[in-house]
Amino acid sequence: MKRIAITERPNWQEKASEYGFRFHTMHGEPYWCEEAYYQFTLPQIDYLEDTTRELHQMCLQVVEKVVNSDALMTKFRIPKHTWDFVRQSWKTSQPSLYSRLDLAWDGKGDARLLENNADTPTSLYEAAFFQWIWLEDQLNAGQLPAGSDQFNSLQEKLIERFAALHQQHGFSWLHFACCRDTDEDRGTVQYLQDCATEAGLPTEFLYIDEIGLGEKGQFTDVHDQVIGNLFKLYPWEFMLREMFSTKLEDAGVRWLEPAWKSIISNKALLPLLWEMFPNHPNLLPAYFAEDDFPPMDKYVVKPLFSREGANIRIVENGEEIARVDGPYGEEGMIVQQFHELPKFGDSYTLIGSWLIDDQPAGIGLREDRALITQDLSRFYPHAFIE
């Protein structure tokens, strides 16, 4: 795994605008970067694919364990009035679409799972689409070694998955929703909607705050149409606590992602994985903060519901050496043994490994000069050579 300098495409900003990539620069800072790329070998890509597949299957075993235990549902802070709703989503095999594992790896030794973005992962459009356009352009320009390829079947697998939801799972129509005032979320949802349309699945978009409640307890859209299937880029930990949560069980909606994803998108996943698969080479020791745990010289404190690095703290020999503020933490914390991200130049690099329909489908890489990767951490493309 190497970080290699490369000439930027002279017209990439115009291409970004043409393709609707409006968040390539955020708050005056570059988000998409291409003055360098990450190069892998084929055996490294094979390793990432195999590791991602195995870790995901381990996470699914956690779901099975948690839904069958009141004590664990409590430990995961799933509100009691939603337990049956979450359990039924698993026991009836409600289908999922996608998820992303965050891995620390430098191309040697064992990759380590830092967390699982199983509910509302973003950075999809840039991983699935825009870095593929980058690869094609740079190959055509002779900037990449002949035969360079990319671990990226995301778009074709998304289209195949939407087609399967339409044809095999009876999704005759799919609503898409996200919050207002975030270009990244809207861009992600628009991209997914385009993939669904490509698959022949009719779609409709609305904002989360536009979802209404019909007379018979069904959720409805702005045209008072009943919502039967809904992709929502909105976290389950919010939904399970809001006023509408009492209506979830009877509303008759099939959700993407399904409610059982509230278990593996939760940082409580990490201590349970360590308990179920102790000393697994791809896991880090992790424990619930309220439980007794072995002393660690350096560890990370993570709220159960934290997103984009918010409220994460790094502690070394009892002293806090890094932190990010945010709105999380009251729900409880876990501690995870610190594992430094690989450093290339002055930046730390994180690998996001994607799954579509439970199958590994590609990677995206993020860089940050700080130890904790956040929402504005820079995205870099990758390629591999055989």
Short mmCIF file of C-alpha atoms in Angstrom, two decimals:
data_model
loop_
_atom_site.label_atom_id
_atom_site.label_comp_id
_atom_site.label_asym_id
_atom_site.label_seq_id
_atom_site.Cartn_x
_atom_site.Cartn_y
_atom_site.Cartn_z
CA MET A 1 0.00 0.00 0.00
CA LYS A 2 1.63 3.21 -1.22
CA ARG A 3 0.63 6.83 -1.41
CA ILE A 4 1.73 8.05 -4.84
CA ALA A 5 1.79 11.63 -6.11
CA ILE A 6 -0.02 12.13 -9.42
CA THR A 7 -0.99 15.05 -11.65
CA GLU A 8 -4.55 16.19 -11.03
CA ARG A 9 -7.00 16.06 -13.92
CA PRO A 10 -7.05 19.61 -15.28
CA ASN A 11 -10.86 19.73 -15.50
CA TRP A 12 -11.94 17.72 -12.46
CA GLN A 13 -13.83 20.61 -10.80
CA GLU A 14 -15.88 21.10 -13.97
CA LYS A 15 -16.56 17.35 -14.07
CA ALA A 16 -17.63 17.43 -10.43
CA SER A 17 -20.12 20.20 -11.20
CA GLU A 18 -21.33 18.39 -14.31
CA TYR A 19 -22.01 15.22 -12.30
CA GLY A 20 -23.65 17.06 -9.39
CA PHE A 21 -20.77 16.50 -6.94
CA ARG A 22 -21.50 19.70 -5.01
CA PHE A 23 -19.64 18.81 -1.82
CA HIS A 24 -16.15 18.30 -3.31
CA THR A 25 -15.19 21.37 -1.28
CA MET A 26 -16.81 21.96 2.11
CA HIS A 27 -16.53 25.05 4.31
CA GLY A 28 -13.72 26.33 2.12
CA GLU A 29 -11.67 23.15 2.62
CA PRO A 30 -11.01 20.49 -0.04
CA TYR A 31 -12.89 17.26 0.58
CA TRP A 32 -12.16 15.42 -2.69
CA CYS A 33 -8.39 15.40 -3.36
CA GLU A 34 -6.45 13.89 -6.25
CA GLU A 35 -2.89 15.21 -6.09
CA ALA A 36 -2.10 11.69 -4.85
CA TYR A 37 -3.71 8.25 -4.85
CA TYR A 38 -3.31 5.04 -2.90
CA GLN A 39 -1.92 2.04 -4.76
CA PHE A 40 -2.54 -1.54 -3.65
CA THR A 41 -1.48 -4.92 -4.97
CA LEU A 42 -4.01 -7.57 -5.97
CA PRO A 43 -3.18 -9.79 -2.93
CA GLN A 44 -3.82 -6.78 -0.67
CA ILE A 45 -7.21 -6.23 -2.29
CA ASP A 46 -8.02 -9.94 -1.90
CA TYR A 47 -7.10 -9.68 1.77
CA LEU A 48 -9.35 -6.65 2.31
CA GLU A 49 -12.22 -8.41 0.56
CA ASP A 50 -11.86 -11.59 2.65
CA THR A 51 -11.46 -9.64 5.90
CA THR A 52 -14.50 -7.49 5.19
CA ARG A 53 -16.62 -10.54 4.44
CA GLU A 54 -15.56 -12.32 7.63
CA LEU A 55 -16.04 -9.28 9.88
CA HIS A 56 -19.50 -8.65 8.47
CA GLN A 57 -20.57 -12.23 9.16
CA MET A 58 -19.29 -11.84 12.74
CA CYS A 59 -21.39 -8.69 13.10
CA LEU A 60 -24.49 -10.57 11.95
CA GLN A 61 -23.84 -13.14 14.71
CA VAL A 62 -23.90 -10.24 17.18
CA VAL A 63 -27.38 -9.26 15.95
CA GLU A 64 -28.62 -12.82 16.52
CA LYS A 65 -27.28 -12.78 20.06
CA VAL A 66 -28.61 -9.33 20.98
CA VAL A 67 -32.17 -9.76 19.69
CA ASN A 68 -32.51 -12.86 21.87
CA SER A 69 -31.45 -11.12 25.08
CA ASP A 70 -33.36 -8.46 27.04
CA ALA A 71 -30.15 -7.69 28.96
CA LEU A 72 -28.24 -6.99 25.75
CA MET A 73 -31.05 -4.96 24.20
CA THR A 74 -30.82 -2.84 27.35
CA LYS A 75 -27.03 -2.69 27.12
CA PHE A 76 -27.32 -1.46 23.53
CA ARG A 77 -29.72 1.27 24.72
CA ILE A 78 -32.52 0.10 22.43
CA PRO A 79 -35.68 1.73 23.92
CA LYS A 80 -37.84 -0.99 25.46
CA HIS A 81 -41.02 0.02 23.62
CA THR A 82 -39.23 -0.70 20.31
CA TRP A 83 -37.77 -4.11 21.21
CA ASP A 84 -40.43 -6.13 19.37
CA PHE A 85 -40.12 -3.89 16.32
CA VAL A 86 -36.33 -4.36 16.16
CA ARG A 87 -36.56 -8.09 16.85
CA GLN A 88 -39.20 -8.66 14.19
CA SER A 89 -37.08 -6.90 11.58
CA TRP A 90 -34.38 -9.53 12.17
CA LYS A 91 -36.62 -12.56 12.61
CA THR A 92 -38.49 -11.77 9.39
CA SER A 93 -35.17 -11.25 7.53
CA GLN A 94 -35.92 -7.67 6.49
CA PRO A 95 -33.50 -6.97 3.59
CA SER A 96 -30.63 -4.53 3.85
CA LEU A 97 -28.87 -2.45 1.22
CA TYR A 98 -25.37 -1.43 2.28
CA SER A 99 -22.88 -0.77 5.06
CA ARG A 100 -19.27 0.34 5.54
CA LEU A 101 -16.60 -1.02 7.85
CA ASP A 102 -13.86 1.41 8.95
CA LEU A 103 -10.50 -0.36 8.98
CA ALA A 104 -7.01 0.60 10.10
CA TRP A 105 -4.44 -1.03 7.81
CA ASP A 106 -1.20 -0.12 6.08
CA GLY A 107 -1.05 -3.07 3.67
CA LYS A 108 0.92 -5.30 6.07
CA GLY A 109 -0.12 -7.47 9.00
CA ASP A 110 -3.71 -7.56 10.24
CA ALA A 111 -6.33 -4.93 9.46
CA ARG A 112 -8.26 -3.82 12.55
CA LEU A 113 -11.94 -2.96 12.73
CA LEU A 114 -12.50 0.48 14.26
CA GLU A 115 -16.28 0.61 13.82
CA ASN A 116 -19.20 -0.40 11.61
CA ASN A 117 -21.23 2.23 9.76
CA ALA A 118 -24.14 -0.10 9.13
CA ASP A 119 -27.07 2.31 9.18
CA THR A 120 -26.37 5.66 7.48
CA PRO A 121 -22.94 5.48 5.85
CA THR A 122 -21.94 8.35 3.58
CA SER A 123 -18.90 8.87 1.27
CA LEU A 124 -20.70 6.46 -1.07
CA TYR A 125 -21.05 8.64 -4.17
CA GLU A 126 -17.37 9.54 -4.21
CA ALA A 127 -16.32 5.92 -3.60
CA ALA A 128 -18.75 4.31 -6.05
CA PHE A 129 -18.84 6.83 -8.86
CA PHE A 130 -16.42 9.74 -8.80
CA GLN A 131 -13.26 7.76 -8.04
CA TRP A 132 -14.17 5.37 -10.88
CA ILE A 133 -14.39 8.33 -13.27
CA TRP A 134 -10.97 9.40 -11.91
CA LEU A 135 -9.53 5.95 -12.69
CA GLU A 136 -10.83 5.96 -16.26
CA ASP A 137 -9.61 9.51 -16.90
CA GLN A 138 -6.14 8.87 -15.47
CA LEU A 139 -5.76 5.61 -17.40
CA ASN A 140 -6.73 7.39 -20.62
CA ALA A 141 -4.24 10.16 -19.81
CA GLY A 142 -1.44 7.63 -19.28
CA GLN A 143 -0.95 8.78 -15.69
CA LEU A 144 -1.44 5.33 -14.13
CA PRO A 145 0.54 2.12 -14.70
CA ALA A 146 -0.91 0.05 -17.54
CA GLY A 147 -3.41 -2.50 -16.24
CA SER A 148 -4.30 -0.49 -13.12
CA ASP A 149 -7.72 -1.37 -11.76
CA GLN A 150 -9.85 -0.38 -8.78
CA PHE A 151 -11.57 -2.39 -6.05
CA ASN A 152 -14.96 -0.93 -6.90
CA SER A 153 -18.05 -2.80 -8.04
CA LEU A 154 -20.25 -0.57 -5.91
CA GLN A 155 -22.43 0.95 -8.60
CA GLU A 156 -23.19 -2.29 -10.43
CA LYS A 157 -23.91 -4.09 -7.13
CA LEU A 158 -26.20 -1.27 -5.98
CA ILE A 159 -28.18 -1.45 -9.22
CA GLU A 160 -28.37 -5.27 -8.94
CA ARG A 161 -29.55 -4.97 -5.33
CA PHE A 162 -32.27 -2.46 -6.18
CA ALA A 163 -33.39 -4.74 -9.03
CA ALA A 164 -33.58 -7.67 -6.61
CA LEU A 165 -35.58 -5.61 -4.09
CA HIS A 166 -37.96 -4.70 -6.90
CA GLN A 167 -38.31 -8.13 -8.50
CA GLN A 168 -37.77 -10.59 -5.63
CA HIS A 169 -38.72 -8.71 -2.47
CA GLY A 170 -41.80 -6.96 -3.82
CA PHE A 171 -40.60 -3.35 -3.59
CA SER A 172 -43.00 -1.88 -6.14
CA TRP A 173 -42.10 1.68 -5.15
CA LEU A 174 -39.35 3.17 -2.99
CA HIS A 175 -39.40 6.49 -1.17
CA PHE A 176 -36.07 8.14 -0.29
CA ALA A 177 -35.60 10.60 2.57
CA CYS A 178 -32.90 12.58 4.34
CA CYS A 179 -32.56 15.73 6.45
CA ARG A 180 -32.49 19.21 4.96
CA ASP A 181 -29.45 21.47 4.77
CA THR A 182 -26.74 18.88 4.13
CA ASP A 183 -25.30 18.67 0.63
CA GLU A 184 -23.51 15.40 1.39
CA ASP A 185 -26.64 13.58 2.60
CA ARG A 186 -28.74 14.93 -0.27
CA GLY A 187 -26.02 13.96 -2.77
CA THR A 188 -25.81 10.45 -1.33
CA VAL A 189 -29.57 9.96 -1.50
CA GLN A 190 -29.78 11.39 -5.02
CA TYR A 191 -27.08 8.96 -6.15
CA LEU A 192 -28.91 5.99 -4.59
CA GLN A 193 -32.16 7.15 -6.16
CA ASP A 194 -30.43 7.26 -9.56
CA CYS A 195 -29.20 3.69 -9.04
CA ALA A 196 -32.71 2.53 -8.10
CA THR A 197 -34.15 4.23 -11.19
CA GLU A 198 -31.49 2.54 -13.34
CA ALA A 199 -32.67 -0.78 -11.86
CA GLY A 200 -36.26 -0.06 -12.94
CA LEU A 201 -37.53 0.64 -9.42
CA PRO A 202 -39.90 3.66 -9.27
CA THR A 203 -38.85 6.23 -6.66
CA GLU A 204 -39.99 9.38 -4.88
CA PHE A 205 -37.98 11.79 -2.70
CA LEU A 206 -39.07 13.72 0.38
CA TYR A 207 -37.37 15.22 3.39
CA ILE A 208 -37.64 13.43 6.73
CA ASP A 209 -39.67 16.29 8.23
CA GLU A 210 -42.23 15.94 5.42
CA ILE A 211 -43.26 12.42 6.46
CA GLY A 212 -46.81 12.53 7.78
CA LEU A 213 -49.08 10.19 9.70
CA GLY A 214 -52.25 8.99 8.03
CA GLU A 215 -55.61 8.28 9.67
CA LYS A 216 -54.90 4.56 9.91
CA GLY A 217 -51.44 4.99 11.42
CA GLN A 218 -49.51 4.69 8.15
CA PHE A 219 -46.71 7.05 7.22
CA THR A 220 -47.52 9.24 4.23
CA ASP A 221 -45.67 11.50 1.79
CA VAL A 222 -46.44 15.10 0.75
CA HIS A 223 -49.08 13.82 -1.70
CA ASP A 224 -50.77 11.79 1.06
CA GLN A 225 -49.59 8.58 -0.60
CA VAL A 226 -48.95 5.76 1.87
CA ILE A 227 -45.24 4.99 2.25
CA GLY A 228 -44.70 1.25 1.92
CA ASN A 229 -40.93 1.14 1.45
CA LEU A 230 -38.55 3.85 2.62
CA PHE A 231 -34.81 4.38 2.38
CA LYS A 232 -33.92 6.90 5.08
CA LEU A 233 -30.53 8.48 5.58
CA TYR A 234 -31.51 9.14 9.18
CA PRO A 235 -30.19 7.24 12.20
CA TRP A 236 -32.21 4.57 13.96
CA GLU A 237 -31.02 5.81 17.35
CA PHE A 238 -32.89 9.07 16.63
CA MET A 239 -35.98 7.39 15.19
CA LEU A 240 -36.39 4.95 18.08
CA ARG A 241 -36.55 7.86 20.52
CA GLU A 242 -38.85 10.24 18.66
CA MET A 243 -42.61 10.64 19.02
CA PHE A 244 -43.29 8.59 15.88
CA SER A 245 -41.41 5.60 17.38
CA THR A 246 -44.64 4.34 18.96
CA LYS A 247 -46.10 4.09 15.44
CA LEU A 248 -43.20 2.23 13.83
CA GLU A 249 -44.47 -1.27 14.53
CA ASP A 250 -47.92 -0.74 13.01
CA ALA A 251 -47.02 1.55 10.10
CA GLY A 252 -46.32 -1.32 7.71
CA VAL A 253 -43.17 0.25 6.27
CA ARG A 254 -40.22 -1.79 5.01
CA TRP A 255 -37.17 0.26 5.93
CA LEU A 256 -33.79 0.54 4.31
CA GLU A 257 -31.82 0.12 6.40
CA PRO A 258 -33.94 -2.32 8.47
CA ALA A 259 -34.29 -1.74 12.23
CA TRP A 260 -31.90 -4.59 13.12
CA LYS A 261 -29.12 -2.36 11.76
CA SER A 262 -29.60 -0.27 14.94
CA ILE A 263 -27.65 -3.04 16.69
CA ILE A 264 -24.53 -3.19 14.53
CA SER A 265 -24.32 0.56 13.83
CA ASN A 266 -24.04 0.97 17.60
CA LYS A 267 -20.57 1.15 19.19
CA ALA A 268 -21.81 -1.42 21.72
CA LEU A 269 -21.08 -3.83 18.85
CA LEU A 270 -17.35 -3.55 19.54
CA PRO A 271 -17.20 -4.95 23.09
CA LEU A 272 -19.64 -7.70 22.14
CA LEU A 273 -17.50 -8.71 19.14
CA TRP A 274 -14.45 -8.87 21.43
CA GLU A 275 -16.38 -11.00 23.93
CA MET A 276 -17.70 -13.38 21.26
CA PHE A 277 -14.46 -13.57 19.21
CA PRO A 278 -11.68 -12.93 21.77
CA ASN A 279 -8.23 -12.20 20.36
CA HIS A 280 -9.49 -12.28 16.77
CA PRO A 281 -6.68 -10.77 14.67
CA ASN A 282 -8.98 -8.17 13.07
CA LEU A 283 -10.50 -6.92 16.32
CA LEU A 284 -9.27 -4.59 19.06
CA PRO A 285 -9.95 -5.19 22.76
CA ALA A 286 -13.13 -3.25 23.63
CA TYR A 287 -15.31 -2.99 26.73
CA PHE A 288 -18.32 -1.15 28.07
CA ALA A 289 -17.06 1.85 30.03
CA GLU A 290 -19.33 1.02 32.98
CA ASP A 291 -17.91 -2.52 33.29
CA ASP A 292 -14.61 -3.64 34.79
CA PHE A 293 -11.95 -3.91 32.09
CA PRO A 294 -8.22 -4.62 32.03
CA PRO A 295 -5.95 -1.57 32.30
CA MET A 296 -4.80 -0.15 28.95
CA ASP A 297 -1.99 2.38 28.50
CA LYS A 298 -3.74 3.99 25.57
CA TYR A 299 -7.39 3.71 24.63
CA VAL A 300 -10.23 5.47 22.81
CA VAL A 301 -13.50 6.44 24.50
CA LYS A 302 -16.46 6.32 22.11
CA PRO A 303 -20.13 7.13 22.78
CA LEU A 304 -22.49 4.36 21.66
CA PHE A 305 -24.15 6.63 19.10
CA SER A 306 -21.25 8.85 17.98
CA ARG A 307 -21.00 9.84 14.31
CA GLU A 308 -18.22 11.48 12.28
CA GLY A 309 -15.81 11.28 15.23
CA ALA A 310 -18.02 13.38 17.53
CA ASN A 311 -17.33 13.15 21.30
CA ILE A 312 -14.48 10.69 20.79
CA ARG A 313 -11.52 11.00 23.18
CA ILE A 314 -8.07 9.40 23.13
CA VAL A 315 -6.49 8.74 26.52
CA GLU A 316 -2.83 7.85 27.15
CA ASN A 317 -1.54 7.01 30.63
CA GLY A 318 -4.60 8.62 32.13
CA GLU A 319 -4.19 11.88 30.18
CA GLU A 320 -6.49 12.98 27.35
CA ILE A 321 -4.35 13.60 24.25
CA ALA A 322 -7.09 14.20 21.63
CA ARG A 323 -10.80 14.88 21.60
CA VAL A 324 -13.65 16.00 19.35
CA ASP A 325 -16.66 17.77 20.85
CA GLY A 326 -20.25 16.99 19.91
CA PRO A 327 -23.76 16.13 21.10
CA TYR A 328 -23.27 12.47 22.10
CA GLY A 329 -22.32 10.64 25.28
CA GLU A 330 -25.33 10.61 27.59
CA GLU A 331 -26.35 7.23 26.17
CA GLY A 332 -23.16 5.55 27.49
CA MET A 333 -19.63 4.84 26.31
CA ILE A 334 -17.34 2.05 25.26
CA VAL A 335 -13.55 1.97 25.48
CA GLN A 336 -11.45 0.43 22.72
CA GLN A 337 -7.73 -0.18 22.73
CA PHE A 338 -5.98 2.56 20.75
CA HIS A 339 -4.61 1.47 17.38
CA GLU A 340 -2.92 4.23 15.43
CA LEU A 341 -3.98 4.73 11.85
CA PRO A 342 -1.14 4.36 9.35
CA LYS A 343 0.59 7.63 8.61
CA PHE A 344 1.55 8.73 5.11
CA GLY A 345 3.44 12.02 5.18
CA ASP A 346 1.68 14.26 7.70
CA SER A 347 -1.72 12.53 7.52
CA TYR A 348 -3.42 9.48 9.00
CA THR A 349 -5.31 7.23 6.59
CA LEU A 350 -8.52 5.25 7.16
CA ILE A 351 -9.95 2.60 4.82
CA GLY A 352 -13.73 2.44 4.43
CA SER A 353 -14.66 -1.02 3.14
CA TRP A 354 -18.12 -1.25 1.61
CA LEU A 355 -20.65 -4.08 1.47
CA ILE A 356 -23.71 -4.22 -0.78
CA ASP A 357 -26.24 -6.98 -0.01
CA ASP A 358 -23.76 -8.49 2.51
CA GLN A 359 -20.99 -8.76 -0.11
CA PRO A 360 -17.72 -6.76 -0.21
CA ALA A 361 -17.96 -4.24 -3.04
CA GLY A 362 -15.14 -1.67 -2.86
CA ILE A 363 -13.18 0.76 -0.74
CA GLY A 364 -12.74 4.49 -0.19
CA LEU A 365 -9.86 6.16 1.66
CA ARG A 366 -9.97 9.18 3.94
CA GLU A 367 -7.08 11.25 5.28
CA ASP A 368 -6.80 13.60 8.23
CA ARG A 369 -3.90 15.37 9.93
CA ALA A 370 -5.62 14.73 13.26
CA LEU A 371 -5.76 11.34 14.98
CA ILE A 372 -9.57 11.25 14.83
CA THR A 373 -11.19 10.99 11.38
CA GLN A 374 -14.15 13.39 11.00
CA ASP A 375 -16.76 14.39 8.43
CA LEU A 376 -14.44 16.83 6.62
CA SER A 377 -11.51 14.40 6.41
CA ARG A 378 -10.22 14.34 2.84
CA PHE A 379 -11.17 11.62 0.35
CA TYR A 380 -8.48 10.15 -1.95
CA PRO A 381 -8.93 7.72 -4.84
CA HIS A 382 -7.16 4.38 -5.12
CA ALA A 383 -6.06 1.82 -7.68
CA PHE A 384 -4.42 -1.57 -7.62
CA ILE A 385 -1.94 -3.36 -9.83
CA GLU A 386 -1.70 -7.11 -10.36
#
